[in-house]
Structure formats: C-alpha cells, structure tokens
C-alpha cells in the first residue's frame, strides 16, 4: 500500500524485510534507528539519513530485528516475513568456502580460480538484486569479486544497450549503486539482442577475453571470482545466448531464479560438463512484474543516471559485425552515442568505450551535431558509435 510523507517508524522482526517503492514525484529519506539491517546485502549505517530517488524499488532486510524511520511518500510499502534471503546467504557461504579453497595456491597457479557465478531467470525475477547481494557479502569479507553485467535491457553498471564488467571492492552503495570508477564497457547499441544476435555474442566474447586477461594477472581477483548478471530473455535465441554466456565465461555455478523448466533444461545440458553446479532458487522477494511501459521508464532513468563511463558497438549490415558509416540526419536527434577508445575503424568492434554523449541538436546543412557530455574538453576518440538507444526527458 502507498503511504504519505510524514515521519514514521517501522519495527522489523528478525529475518523480515520492509519492501518499498519510492513515490513518483519526490525522494524518500530513511535511517536505521536501532538493530541492524541491510539493503541488497549492504549494511545500513546507524542513525544516518539516506535519500532514495523517486521510483526506486528496494527492500530493507534484517537478520536480528531493527527499527527504521522514514520520511517522504511511497508508492508501495509493506513488511514481509517470508524472504528467500536465508537460501541466498547459504549460497554465499558455499561461494565463500570455494574462495578460501582457491586462495592458498601459489599466485602463479592459474588453477586458483574462485567461483564464477552466473545468475539466470526470466524478467523481473530479481537477478540484479541477488547479484548485488552476493557481491556485497563477498566484498564485506574482504574479497574483490568482478561483476559482469550482460543485461542490455536495463544496465546495472552503466546505461542500457551495454555489457560491462567492474571489480567490486566495497559493499554496493544502496543509493549510488555500482561504482563507476573503472568499468570495462562495450556498447551493443540496442536494448534487445534480437536486433543483432551475432554482434551481441562477439561483444560478450570480447568482454570475457579482457576479463580473463585481467584475472590471470591477479591471484586475489581470481580467487574472488565473478558474479554474472544476465538478460530476462530465456526462450529460443535468448536461451541459446544464456548457454553461450555460461560457456564463454567458464561459469561453474549457475543460479536459476524462479523457473523450474529453465533449471531442468540447463542442468540437462551441463551434466556433460563436470564441475558446474546448477542451483534452483526462489525468485527475490518483493519483485514486482513490470509491464513494458514501466521497464521503458526505468530504462530511461538508467540512461540519465551515470555520472561517468562509456561503451562500444556497430551498425548491423549484411555482415552482422560490419561497420557502416552513419549519415548526419534528424534520426540522430535524442540518440545516445558511445565514444570508442578505437584509434582506427577496424578496432571499433574490439574496443571498449570511454563514455557516452547525448545528441541535442543536428545541423543537416553543416553536417554537425551538438551533444551533451558528462565532462568538458575533447573526446578521447573521434569515433562515435550509434545504435537504437535514445533518451527523451519524461
């Protein structure tokens, strides 16, 4: 149920959670008054006001009981005492054991590999929530797991239309989200892989190879392992792309959320692969199925949010990975372009991106565009990549 804006306290019993969707027009302030609680696996500091932006959905969970104070309106706000977090923390304990087993090996032993966890399931099953929990719990224990986000529909690290990876060195900030200091980002340019499946697979492979190189040079990161978030498209080609991701990243733990059939299919395929565990879990508590319109709004919000970061991609033609020059025309208005790190055109597919610019105006006569960039000064490259990602103020 919704709640008005006045200050109020909520007492939570042990192993329960307060599920919240912030109101559409104003932020929500929240603080922990007593006990202990966490959001997406990150502990709340005592007596410190956090401000959550409009429309954000999150849950405050407590293991041992807590009192929360809030100020501001919510669209949804209720307490639940049945959550899957116990099973999630049990998964974390198993992963923790595997990290410890990987750690004592000599630094030059490339077998010192921690868990490579891939989280799969349909749209709105809580994949990114579980990913954040597992990453935050690992970081709290001193590990530095790598977060890989293959979900081009929403984009947990940067904007939609990208795949990305970044090391997680601290529990994830419940308001700011994934840190954007050093993400490795590739721009696919569309919010569904069906636009160009072959290009999507090529970029997933590029990202995997770079992550692999980074891990091979760092025993601590290797033992910490990775958590891979995937798309909600699990039928037909989407299913094939899941198997491709599992194979490309050499995942050894597959967590299937809220989908018996998908769990059974993946388990049957992977039983020929020794050393891969396929685990069925309940979908994340408080996950609300979003219709296409709400997902589109959320996508638009994700485009507005990043303060830094940038990606790579290409226009599909007869050859799915062939580059095609883009004409300066009105179609570019309101598009998001990626700034490639490529020095030459033939490096664009294999290059990650430095960041994004947003086209605010197009002058057809002069063949120029006006863009908005996150920082002043020259762009790091003259190659900009266009896809179908647009952003209109809502």
mmCIF file of C-alpha atoms in Angstrom:
data_model
loop_
_atom_site.group_PDB
_atom_site.id
_atom_site.type_symbol
_atom_site.label_atom_id
_atom_site.label_comp_id
_atom_site.label_asym_id
_atom_site.label_seq_id
_atom_site.Cartn_x
_atom_site.Cartn_y
_atom_site.Cartn_z
ATOM 1 C CA UNK A 1 0.000 0.000 0.000
ATOM 2 C CA UNK A 2 1.079 3.605 -0.541
ATOM 3 C CA UNK A 3 2.000 5.908 2.332
ATOM 4 C CA UNK A 4 2.000 9.686 2.768
ATOM 5 C CA UNK A 5 5.007 11.825 3.502
ATOM 6 C CA UNK A 6 5.084 12.295 7.300
ATOM 7 C CA UNK A 7 7.842 10.848 9.545
ATOM 8 C CA UNK A 8 7.093 7.309 10.711
ATOM 9 C CA UNK A 9 8.826 4.374 12.335
ATOM 10 C CA UNK A 10 8.626 0.726 11.321
ATOM 11 C CA UNK A 11 9.701 -2.077 13.632
ATOM 12 C CA UNK A 12 11.003 -5.163 11.829
ATOM 13 C CA UNK A 13 11.128 -8.628 13.382
ATOM 14 C CA UNK A 14 14.121 -10.900 12.819
ATOM 15 C CA UNK A 15 14.538 -12.261 9.271
ATOM 16 C CA UNK A 16 11.882 -9.959 7.820
ATOM 17 C CA UNK A 17 12.076 -7.133 5.319
ATOM 18 C CA UNK A 18 10.428 -3.830 4.531
ATOM 19 C CA UNK A 19 9.676 -3.617 0.799
ATOM 20 C CA UNK A 20 9.454 -0.140 -0.655
ATOM 21 C CA UNK A 21 8.799 1.604 -3.945
ATOM 22 C CA UNK A 22 9.554 5.328 -3.574
ATOM 23 C CA UNK A 23 6.787 7.709 -4.714
ATOM 24 C CA UNK A 24 6.890 9.011 -8.286
ATOM 25 C CA UNK A 25 7.428 12.690 -7.529
ATOM 26 C CA UNK A 26 9.704 13.116 -4.506
ATOM 27 C CA UNK A 27 12.608 11.339 -2.779
ATOM 28 C CA UNK A 28 12.341 9.255 0.387
ATOM 29 C CA UNK A 29 14.563 9.695 3.458
ATOM 30 C CA UNK A 30 15.304 6.634 5.570
ATOM 31 C CA UNK A 31 17.534 5.785 8.522
ATOM 32 C CA UNK A 32 18.268 2.906 10.888
ATOM 33 C CA UNK A 33 17.309 3.800 14.469
ATOM 34 C CA UNK A 34 18.173 0.532 16.221
ATOM 35 C CA UNK A 35 19.260 -3.031 15.476
ATOM 36 C CA UNK A 36 20.989 -3.977 12.222
ATOM 37 C CA UNK A 37 19.631 -4.022 8.670
ATOM 38 C CA UNK A 38 20.863 -4.177 5.099
ATOM 39 C CA UNK A 39 19.817 -3.204 1.582
ATOM 40 C CA UNK A 40 20.912 -5.590 -1.209
ATOM 41 C CA UNK A 41 23.477 -7.104 1.174
ATOM 42 C CA UNK A 42 24.995 -3.757 2.290
ATOM 43 C CA UNK A 43 24.657 -2.887 5.975
ATOM 44 C CA UNK A 44 22.946 0.389 6.834
ATOM 45 C CA UNK A 45 24.993 2.782 8.991
ATOM 46 C CA UNK A 46 23.216 3.529 12.305
ATOM 47 C CA UNK A 47 21.312 6.814 12.615
ATOM 48 C CA UNK A 48 22.384 8.152 9.206
ATOM 49 C CA UNK A 49 19.782 9.530 6.795
ATOM 50 C CA UNK A 50 19.885 8.013 3.295
ATOM 51 C CA UNK A 51 17.940 9.712 0.483
ATOM 52 C CA UNK A 52 16.426 7.471 -2.189
ATOM 53 C CA UNK A 53 15.332 8.969 -5.538
ATOM 54 C CA UNK A 54 11.751 8.739 -6.880
ATOM 55 C CA UNK A 55 10.572 5.422 -8.351
ATOM 56 C CA UNK A 56 13.400 3.382 -6.812
ATOM 57 C CA UNK A 57 12.408 -0.087 -5.555
ATOM 58 C CA UNK A 58 14.343 -1.694 -2.723
ATOM 59 C CA UNK A 59 13.963 -3.793 0.425
ATOM 60 C CA UNK A 60 15.412 -3.286 3.914
ATOM 61 C CA UNK A 61 16.184 -6.719 5.401
ATOM 62 C CA UNK A 62 17.123 -7.533 8.992
ATOM 63 C CA UNK A 63 18.620 -10.749 10.336
ATOM 64 C CA UNK A 64 18.060 -9.953 14.017
ATOM 65 C CA UNK A 65 15.445 -7.177 14.134
ATOM 66 C CA UNK A 66 15.585 -3.409 13.537
ATOM 67 C CA UNK A 67 13.655 -0.152 13.776
ATOM 68 C CA UNK A 68 13.586 2.050 10.676
ATOM 69 C CA UNK A 69 12.484 5.680 10.404
ATOM 70 C CA UNK A 70 11.215 7.139 7.112
ATOM 71 C CA UNK A 71 10.124 10.497 5.803
ATOM 72 C CA UNK A 72 8.531 11.005 2.376
ATOM 73 C CA UNK A 73 5.839 9.285 0.328
ATOM 74 C CA UNK A 74 5.978 5.765 -1.064
ATOM 75 C CA UNK A 75 4.045 4.127 -3.876
ATOM 76 C CA UNK A 76 4.341 0.750 -2.145
ATOM 77 C CA UNK A 77 5.402 -0.028 1.420
ATOM 78 C CA UNK A 78 4.839 -3.277 3.321
ATOM 79 C CA UNK A 79 6.607 -5.742 5.623
ATOM 80 C CA UNK A 80 7.196 -9.375 4.612
ATOM 81 C CA UNK A 81 8.358 -12.128 6.944
ATOM 82 C CA UNK A 82 8.908 -14.728 4.215
ATOM 83 C CA UNK A 83 12.006 -13.994 2.161
ATOM 84 C CA UNK A 84 14.459 -16.169 0.208
ATOM 85 C CA UNK A 85 17.425 -14.407 1.845
ATOM 86 C CA UNK A 86 18.238 -17.420 4.039
ATOM 87 C CA UNK A 87 18.777 -19.563 0.924
ATOM 88 C CA UNK A 88 20.758 -16.723 -0.685
ATOM 89 C CA UNK A 89 23.111 -16.422 2.284
ATOM 90 C CA UNK A 90 23.572 -20.210 2.222
ATOM 91 C CA UNK A 91 24.721 -19.871 -1.401
ATOM 92 C CA UNK A 92 27.094 -17.090 -0.272
ATOM 93 C CA UNK A 93 28.551 -19.459 2.383
ATOM 94 C CA UNK A 94 29.299 -22.111 -0.249
ATOM 95 C CA UNK A 95 30.911 -19.498 -2.523
ATOM 96 C CA UNK A 96 32.949 -18.224 0.437
ATOM 97 C CA UNK A 97 34.301 -21.715 1.049
ATOM 98 C CA UNK A 98 35.323 -22.019 -2.614
ATOM 99 C CA UNK A 99 37.124 -18.665 -2.490
ATOM 100 C CA UNK A 100 39.106 -19.835 0.538
ATOM 101 C CA UNK A 101 39.963 -23.091 -1.231
ATOM 102 C CA UNK A 102 41.252 -21.124 -4.246
ATOM 103 C CA UNK A 103 43.304 -18.662 -2.209
ATOM 104 C CA UNK A 104 46.190 -20.714 -0.723
ATOM 105 C CA UNK A 105 47.543 -21.827 -4.097
ATOM 106 C CA UNK A 106 50.713 -20.107 -5.374
ATOM 107 C CA UNK A 107 49.982 -16.787 -7.125
ATOM 108 C CA UNK A 108 51.278 -18.124 -10.447
ATOM 109 C CA UNK A 109 48.945 -21.153 -10.294
ATOM 110 C CA UNK A 110 46.157 -20.356 -12.747
ATOM 111 C CA UNK A 111 44.023 -23.098 -11.177
ATOM 112 C CA UNK A 112 43.498 -20.864 -8.152
ATOM 113 C CA UNK A 113 40.073 -19.995 -9.509
ATOM 114 C CA UNK A 114 37.231 -18.899 -7.244
ATOM 115 C CA UNK A 115 33.541 -19.291 -8.077
ATOM 116 C CA UNK A 116 32.264 -17.969 -11.395
ATOM 117 C CA UNK A 117 28.594 -17.458 -10.670
ATOM 118 C CA UNK A 118 26.025 -16.718 -13.371
ATOM 119 C CA UNK A 119 22.519 -15.631 -12.337
ATOM 120 C CA UNK A 120 19.746 -16.552 -14.790
ATOM 121 C CA UNK A 121 15.962 -16.334 -14.857
ATOM 122 C CA UNK A 122 13.032 -14.591 -16.519
ATOM 123 C CA UNK A 123 12.440 -10.830 -16.494
ATOM 124 C CA UNK A 124 11.640 -9.429 -13.031
ATOM 125 C CA UNK A 125 12.827 -12.465 -11.067
ATOM 126 C CA UNK A 126 15.343 -10.416 -9.060
ATOM 127 C CA UNK A 127 18.585 -11.314 -10.864
ATOM 128 C CA UNK A 128 20.290 -7.964 -10.316
ATOM 129 C CA UNK A 129 19.145 -7.888 -6.659
ATOM 130 C CA UNK A 130 20.676 -11.318 -5.967
ATOM 131 C CA UNK A 131 23.832 -10.337 -7.879
ATOM 132 C CA UNK A 132 24.259 -7.229 -5.707
ATOM 133 C CA UNK A 133 23.720 -9.246 -2.509
ATOM 134 C CA UNK A 134 26.339 -11.850 -3.412
ATOM 135 C CA UNK A 135 28.828 -9.123 -4.432
ATOM 136 C CA UNK A 136 28.257 -7.030 -1.292
ATOM 137 C CA UNK A 137 28.530 -10.005 1.060
ATOM 138 C CA UNK A 138 31.779 -11.057 -0.644
ATOM 139 C CA UNK A 139 33.215 -7.510 -0.503
ATOM 140 C CA UNK A 140 32.308 -7.284 3.195
ATOM 141 C CA UNK A 141 34.507 -10.353 3.766
ATOM 142 C CA UNK A 142 37.441 -8.629 2.044
ATOM 143 C CA UNK A 143 37.184 -10.224 -1.424
ATOM 144 C CA UNK A 144 37.233 -8.285 -4.706
ATOM 145 C CA UNK A 145 34.810 -10.122 -6.985
ATOM 146 C CA UNK A 146 34.274 -8.992 -10.572
ATOM 147 C CA UNK A 147 30.730 -8.010 -11.510
ATOM 148 C CA UNK A 148 29.820 -8.776 -15.125
ATOM 149 C CA UNK A 149 26.536 -7.345 -16.414
ATOM 150 C CA UNK A 150 25.220 -8.832 -19.677
ATOM 151 C CA UNK A 151 21.719 -7.345 -19.315
ATOM 152 C CA UNK A 152 21.478 -4.815 -22.157
ATOM 153 C CA UNK A 153 17.811 -4.155 -21.324
ATOM 154 C CA UNK A 154 18.407 -2.291 -18.045
ATOM 155 C CA UNK A 155 22.157 -1.939 -17.463
ATOM 156 C CA UNK A 156 23.133 -2.211 -13.789
ATOM 157 C CA UNK A 157 26.674 -0.842 -14.259
ATOM 158 C CA UNK A 158 26.154 1.788 -16.930
ATOM 159 C CA UNK A 159 23.375 2.618 -19.410
ATOM 160 C CA UNK A 160 21.081 0.211 -21.294
ATOM 161 C CA UNK A 161 22.478 -1.120 -24.565
ATOM 162 C CA UNK A 162 25.828 -2.046 -22.984
ATOM 163 C CA UNK A 163 27.561 -5.033 -21.484
ATOM 164 C CA UNK A 164 30.124 -4.263 -18.815
ATOM 165 C CA UNK A 165 32.393 -5.539 -16.054
ATOM 166 C CA UNK A 166 33.915 -3.924 -12.979
ATOM 167 C CA UNK A 167 35.694 -5.056 -9.794
ATOM 168 C CA UNK A 168 33.655 -4.652 -6.603
ATOM 169 C CA UNK A 169 35.918 -3.702 -3.709
ATOM 170 C CA UNK A 170 33.322 -2.481 -1.192
ATOM 171 C CA UNK A 171 29.688 -3.353 -0.432
ATOM 172 C CA UNK A 172 27.489 -1.665 -3.045
ATOM 173 C CA UNK A 173 26.067 1.718 -2.012
ATOM 174 C CA UNK A 174 22.267 1.285 -1.717
ATOM 175 C CA UNK A 175 21.627 4.738 -3.258
ATOM 176 C CA UNK A 176 24.514 5.274 -5.710
ATOM 177 C CA UNK A 177 24.661 1.668 -6.933
ATOM 178 C CA UNK A 178 27.649 0.123 -8.716
ATOM 179 C CA UNK A 179 30.809 2.285 -8.589
ATOM 180 C CA UNK A 180 31.771 3.700 -11.982
ATOM 181 C CA UNK A 181 35.487 4.318 -11.383
ATOM 182 C CA UNK A 182 36.928 1.732 -13.745
ATOM 183 C CA UNK A 183 34.202 -0.127 -15.603
ATOM 184 C CA UNK A 184 35.060 -2.009 -18.772
ATOM 185 C CA UNK A 185 32.152 -1.249 -21.114
ATOM 186 C CA UNK A 186 31.192 -2.466 -24.598
ATOM 187 C CA UNK A 187 28.399 -0.726 -26.496
ATOM 188 C CA UNK A 188 25.982 -3.055 -28.240
ATOM 189 C CA UNK A 189 23.682 -0.151 -29.046
ATOM 190 C CA UNK A 190 20.271 -1.821 -28.666
ATOM 191 C CA UNK A 191 18.148 -2.930 -25.705
ATOM 192 C CA UNK A 192 17.341 -6.379 -27.078
ATOM 193 C CA UNK A 193 19.841 -8.861 -28.581
ATOM 194 C CA UNK A 194 17.412 -9.888 -31.334
ATOM 195 C CA UNK A 195 18.472 -6.729 -33.262
ATOM 196 C CA UNK A 196 21.825 -8.399 -33.948
ATOM 197 C CA UNK A 197 22.465 -11.679 -32.124
ATOM 198 C CA UNK A 198 25.871 -12.258 -33.744
ATOM 199 C CA UNK A 199 27.177 -8.853 -32.667
ATOM 200 C CA UNK A 200 25.957 -9.485 -29.107
ATOM 201 C CA UNK A 201 27.870 -12.785 -28.996
ATOM 202 C CA UNK A 202 31.027 -11.162 -30.413
ATOM 203 C CA UNK A 203 30.949 -8.445 -27.724
ATOM 204 C CA UNK A 204 30.287 -10.971 -24.927
ATOM 205 C CA UNK A 205 33.354 -12.873 -26.146
ATOM 206 C CA UNK A 206 35.462 -9.679 -26.282
ATOM 207 C CA UNK A 207 34.418 -8.745 -22.736
ATOM 208 C CA UNK A 208 35.138 -12.269 -21.472
ATOM 209 C CA UNK A 209 38.631 -12.286 -23.013
ATOM 210 C CA UNK A 210 39.592 -8.961 -21.423
ATOM 211 C CA UNK A 211 38.200 -10.010 -18.014
ATOM 212 C CA UNK A 212 40.092 -13.302 -18.336
ATOM 213 C CA UNK A 213 43.348 -11.431 -19.009
ATOM 214 C CA UNK A 214 42.772 -9.180 -16.005
ATOM 215 C CA UNK A 215 42.078 -12.148 -13.711
ATOM 216 C CA UNK A 216 45.095 -14.105 -14.972
ATOM 217 C CA UNK A 217 47.367 -11.352 -13.685
ATOM 218 C CA UNK A 218 45.775 -11.052 -10.236
ATOM 219 C CA UNK A 219 45.559 -14.023 -7.858
ATOM 220 C CA UNK A 220 43.303 -12.138 -5.415
ATOM 221 C CA UNK A 221 40.742 -11.287 -8.119
ATOM 222 C CA UNK A 222 40.936 -14.838 -9.456
ATOM 223 C CA UNK A 223 40.186 -16.359 -6.048
ATOM 224 C CA UNK A 224 37.390 -13.807 -5.500
ATOM 225 C CA UNK A 225 35.730 -14.963 -8.727
ATOM 226 C CA UNK A 226 32.898 -13.237 -10.524
ATOM 227 C CA UNK A 227 29.136 -12.736 -10.453
ATOM 228 C CA UNK A 228 27.479 -12.504 -13.879
ATOM 229 C CA UNK A 229 24.024 -10.953 -14.319
ATOM 230 C CA UNK A 230 22.084 -11.926 -17.462
ATOM 231 C CA UNK A 231 19.036 -10.867 -19.504
ATOM 232 C CA UNK A 232 15.466 -11.936 -18.802
ATOM 233 C CA UNK A 233 15.087 -13.369 -22.320
ATOM 234 C CA UNK A 234 15.189 -17.123 -21.678
ATOM 235 C CA UNK A 235 13.240 -18.558 -24.638
ATOM 236 C CA UNK A 236 14.591 -19.608 -28.058
ATOM 237 C CA UNK A 237 17.580 -17.490 -29.017
ATOM 238 C CA UNK A 238 17.634 -15.980 -25.521
ATOM 239 C CA UNK A 239 18.207 -19.460 -24.082
ATOM 240 C CA UNK A 240 20.996 -20.083 -26.608
ATOM 241 C CA UNK A 241 22.635 -16.810 -25.547
ATOM 242 C CA UNK A 242 22.483 -17.903 -21.888
ATOM 243 C CA UNK A 243 24.313 -21.124 -22.757
ATOM 244 C CA UNK A 244 26.788 -19.072 -24.805
ATOM 245 C CA UNK A 245 27.475 -16.809 -21.791
ATOM 246 C CA UNK A 246 27.879 -19.785 -19.415
ATOM 247 C CA UNK A 247 30.380 -21.329 -21.823
ATOM 248 C CA UNK A 248 32.234 -18.103 -22.738
ATOM 249 C CA UNK A 249 32.832 -17.068 -19.117
ATOM 250 C CA UNK A 250 33.501 -20.667 -17.959
ATOM 251 C CA UNK A 251 30.835 -20.302 -15.268
ATOM 252 C CA UNK A 252 30.970 -23.043 -12.641
ATOM 253 C CA UNK A 253 27.866 -22.063 -10.605
ATOM 254 C CA UNK A 254 24.542 -21.380 -12.361
ATOM 255 C CA UNK A 255 21.849 -19.882 -10.113
ATOM 256 C CA UNK A 256 18.374 -20.211 -11.651
ATOM 257 C CA UNK A 257 15.743 -17.897 -10.164
ATOM 258 C CA UNK A 258 12.076 -18.854 -10.069
ATOM 259 C CA UNK A 259 11.991 -21.118 -13.137
ATOM 260 C CA UNK A 260 11.775 -24.896 -12.753
ATOM 261 C CA UNK A 261 11.755 -25.541 -16.526
ATOM 262 C CA UNK A 262 14.848 -23.406 -17.193
ATOM 263 C CA UNK A 263 16.691 -25.060 -14.275
ATOM 264 C CA UNK A 264 15.875 -28.509 -15.665
ATOM 265 C CA UNK A 265 16.929 -27.589 -19.244
ATOM 266 C CA UNK A 266 20.264 -26.045 -18.188
ATOM 267 C CA UNK A 267 21.018 -28.909 -15.786
ATOM 268 C CA UNK A 268 20.457 -31.460 -18.570
ATOM 269 C CA UNK A 269 22.742 -29.586 -20.982
ATOM 270 C CA UNK A 270 25.502 -29.040 -18.412
ATOM 271 C CA UNK A 271 25.593 -32.511 -16.867
ATOM 272 C CA UNK A 272 28.181 -33.359 -19.543
ATOM 273 C CA UNK A 273 30.336 -30.536 -18.117
ATOM 274 C CA UNK A 274 31.996 -31.706 -14.901
ATOM 275 C CA UNK A 275 32.408 -29.181 -12.090
ATOM 276 C CA UNK A 276 29.391 -26.980 -12.934
ATOM 277 C CA UNK A 277 26.641 -26.714 -10.298
ATOM 278 C CA UNK A 278 23.137 -25.704 -11.379
ATOM 279 C CA UNK A 279 21.130 -24.459 -8.386
ATOM 280 C CA UNK A 280 17.424 -23.616 -8.274
ATOM 281 C CA UNK A 281 16.424 -20.675 -6.033
ATOM 282 C CA UNK A 282 13.228 -18.805 -5.206
ATOM 283 C CA UNK A 283 12.845 -15.513 -7.007
ATOM 284 C CA UNK A 284 13.842 -12.475 -4.994
ATOM 285 C CA UNK A 285 11.238 -11.250 -2.522
ATOM 286 C CA UNK A 286 9.277 -8.113 -3.318
ATOM 287 C CA UNK A 287 9.989 -8.374 -7.031
ATOM 288 C CA UNK A 288 7.076 -6.869 -8.899
ATOM 289 C CA UNK A 289 6.457 -7.790 -12.520
ATOM 290 C CA UNK A 290 6.864 -4.625 -14.568
ATOM 291 C CA UNK A 291 4.964 -4.138 -17.785
ATOM 292 C CA UNK A 292 6.780 -2.956 -20.914
ATOM 293 C CA UNK A 293 5.908 0.695 -20.244
ATOM 294 C CA UNK A 294 7.397 0.649 -16.718
ATOM 295 C CA UNK A 295 10.538 -1.121 -17.947
ATOM 296 C CA UNK A 296 10.917 1.557 -20.629
ATOM 297 C CA UNK A 297 10.642 4.304 -17.973
ATOM 298 C CA UNK A 298 13.208 2.500 -15.826
ATOM 299 C CA UNK A 299 15.488 2.233 -18.863
ATOM 300 C CA UNK A 300 15.176 5.974 -19.482
ATOM 301 C CA UNK A 301 16.074 6.632 -15.842
ATOM 302 C CA UNK A 302 19.169 4.416 -16.156
ATOM 303 C CA UNK A 303 20.325 6.488 -19.141
ATOM 304 C CA UNK A 304 20.023 9.685 -17.137
ATOM 305 C CA UNK A 305 21.844 8.314 -14.103
ATOM 306 C CA UNK A 306 25.526 7.595 -14.899
ATOM 307 C CA UNK A 307 27.961 10.317 -13.981
ATOM 308 C CA UNK A 308 30.845 8.752 -15.894
ATOM 309 C CA UNK A 309 31.506 5.623 -18.009
ATOM 310 C CA UNK A 310 31.470 4.833 -21.739
ATOM 311 C CA UNK A 311 30.992 1.779 -24.328
ATOM 312 C CA UNK A 312 31.376 0.118 -27.986
ATOM 313 C CA UNK A 313 29.267 -1.249 -30.888
ATOM 314 C CA UNK A 314 28.417 -1.154 -34.609
ATOM 315 C CA UNK A 315 25.591 -0.747 -37.118
ATOM 316 C CA UNK A 316 24.464 -4.146 -38.392
ATOM 317 C CA UNK A 317 24.535 -4.666 -42.147
ATOM 318 C CA UNK A 318 24.673 -7.860 -44.243
ATOM 319 C CA UNK A 319 27.623 -8.953 -42.124
ATOM 320 C CA UNK A 320 26.362 -8.618 -38.520
ATOM 321 C CA UNK A 321 29.679 -7.158 -37.375
ATOM 322 C CA UNK A 322 30.343 -4.951 -40.383
ATOM 323 C CA UNK A 323 30.690 -1.248 -39.643
ATOM 324 C CA UNK A 324 28.522 1.211 -41.552
ATOM 325 C CA UNK A 325 29.063 4.989 -41.557
ATOM 326 C CA UNK A 326 26.115 6.947 -40.156
ATOM 327 C CA UNK A 327 24.804 9.955 -42.062
ATOM 328 C CA UNK A 328 24.253 13.223 -40.212
ATOM 329 C CA UNK A 329 20.453 13.429 -40.287
ATOM 330 C CA UNK A 330 17.485 14.045 -37.993
ATOM 331 C CA UNK A 331 17.446 10.368 -36.952
ATOM 332 C CA UNK A 332 20.413 11.149 -34.692
ATOM 333 C CA UNK A 333 18.412 13.610 -32.565
ATOM 334 C CA UNK A 334 17.999 12.388 -28.950
ATOM 335 C CA UNK A 335 20.229 9.346 -29.540
ATOM 336 C CA UNK A 336 22.917 8.212 -27.124
ATOM 337 C CA UNK A 337 26.272 7.706 -28.866
ATOM 338 C CA UNK A 338 29.180 5.778 -27.415
ATOM 339 C CA UNK A 339 32.697 7.228 -27.564
ATOM 340 C CA UNK A 340 35.008 4.421 -28.660
ATOM 341 C CA UNK A 341 38.612 4.058 -27.497
ATOM 342 C CA UNK A 342 39.453 2.780 -31.004
ATOM 343 C CA UNK A 343 42.286 4.505 -32.853
ATOM 344 C CA UNK A 344 41.253 3.085 -36.257
ATOM 345 C CA UNK A 345 37.851 1.957 -37.603
ATOM 346 C CA UNK A 346 38.887 -1.710 -37.712
ATOM 347 C CA UNK A 347 39.458 -1.596 -33.928
ATOM 348 C CA UNK A 348 35.934 -0.434 -33.057
ATOM 349 C CA UNK A 349 34.379 -3.880 -32.504
ATOM 350 C CA UNK A 350 37.215 -4.995 -30.228
ATOM 351 C CA UNK A 351 37.483 -1.712 -28.297
ATOM 352 C CA UNK A 352 35.658 -0.793 -25.150
ATOM 353 C CA UNK A 353 34.194 2.662 -24.708
ATOM 354 C CA UNK A 354 35.212 5.745 -22.790
ATOM 355 C CA UNK A 355 31.718 7.083 -22.198
ATOM 356 C CA UNK A 356 28.580 8.418 -23.843
ATOM 357 C CA UNK A 357 27.290 11.606 -25.373
ATOM 358 C CA UNK A 358 23.673 12.627 -25.920
ATOM 359 C CA UNK A 359 22.735 14.338 -29.203
ATOM 360 C CA UNK A 360 20.733 17.512 -28.506
ATOM 361 C CA UNK A 361 20.743 19.067 -31.993
ATOM 362 C CA UNK A 362 21.555 18.178 -35.616
ATOM 363 C CA UNK A 363 22.502 20.720 -38.326
ATOM 364 C CA UNK A 364 21.962 18.966 -41.654
ATOM 365 C CA UNK A 365 23.422 21.826 -43.777
ATOM 366 C CA UNK A 366 26.684 21.990 -41.862
ATOM 367 C CA UNK A 367 26.749 18.252 -41.151
ATOM 368 C CA UNK A 368 27.326 18.854 -37.428
ATOM 369 C CA UNK A 369 25.783 17.556 -34.238
ATOM 370 C CA UNK A 370 25.516 19.241 -30.844
ATOM 371 C CA UNK A 371 25.920 16.879 -27.910
ATOM 372 C CA UNK A 372 25.824 16.817 -24.140
ATOM 373 C CA UNK A 373 28.841 15.108 -22.499
ATOM 374 C CA UNK A 374 29.475 14.171 -18.843
ATOM 375 C CA UNK A 375 32.672 16.223 -18.751
ATOM 376 C CA UNK A 376 34.139 19.193 -20.612
ATOM 377 C CA UNK A 377 37.055 19.040 -23.053
ATOM 378 C CA UNK A 378 37.910 16.976 -26.094
ATOM 379 C CA UNK A 379 36.539 13.479 -26.526
ATOM 380 C CA UNK A 380 39.103 10.653 -26.187
ATOM 381 C CA UNK A 381 38.354 9.468 -29.728
ATOM 382 C CA UNK A 382 36.878 10.718 -32.988
ATOM 383 C CA UNK A 383 34.831 7.528 -33.381
ATOM 384 C CA UNK A 384 31.252 7.692 -32.090
ATOM 385 C CA UNK A 385 29.026 4.621 -32.239
ATOM 386 C CA UNK A 386 25.288 4.821 -32.896
ATOM 387 C CA UNK A 387 22.680 2.228 -32.026
ATOM 388 C CA UNK A 388 18.967 2.460 -31.256
ATOM 389 C CA UNK A 389 19.324 3.738 -27.677
ATOM 390 C CA UNK A 390 17.513 7.074 -27.289
ATOM 391 C CA UNK A 391 16.583 9.255 -24.358
ATOM 392 C CA UNK A 392 13.692 11.694 -24.129
ATOM 393 C CA UNK A 393 13.055 13.708 -20.965
ATOM 394 C CA UNK A 394 9.940 12.324 -19.291
#
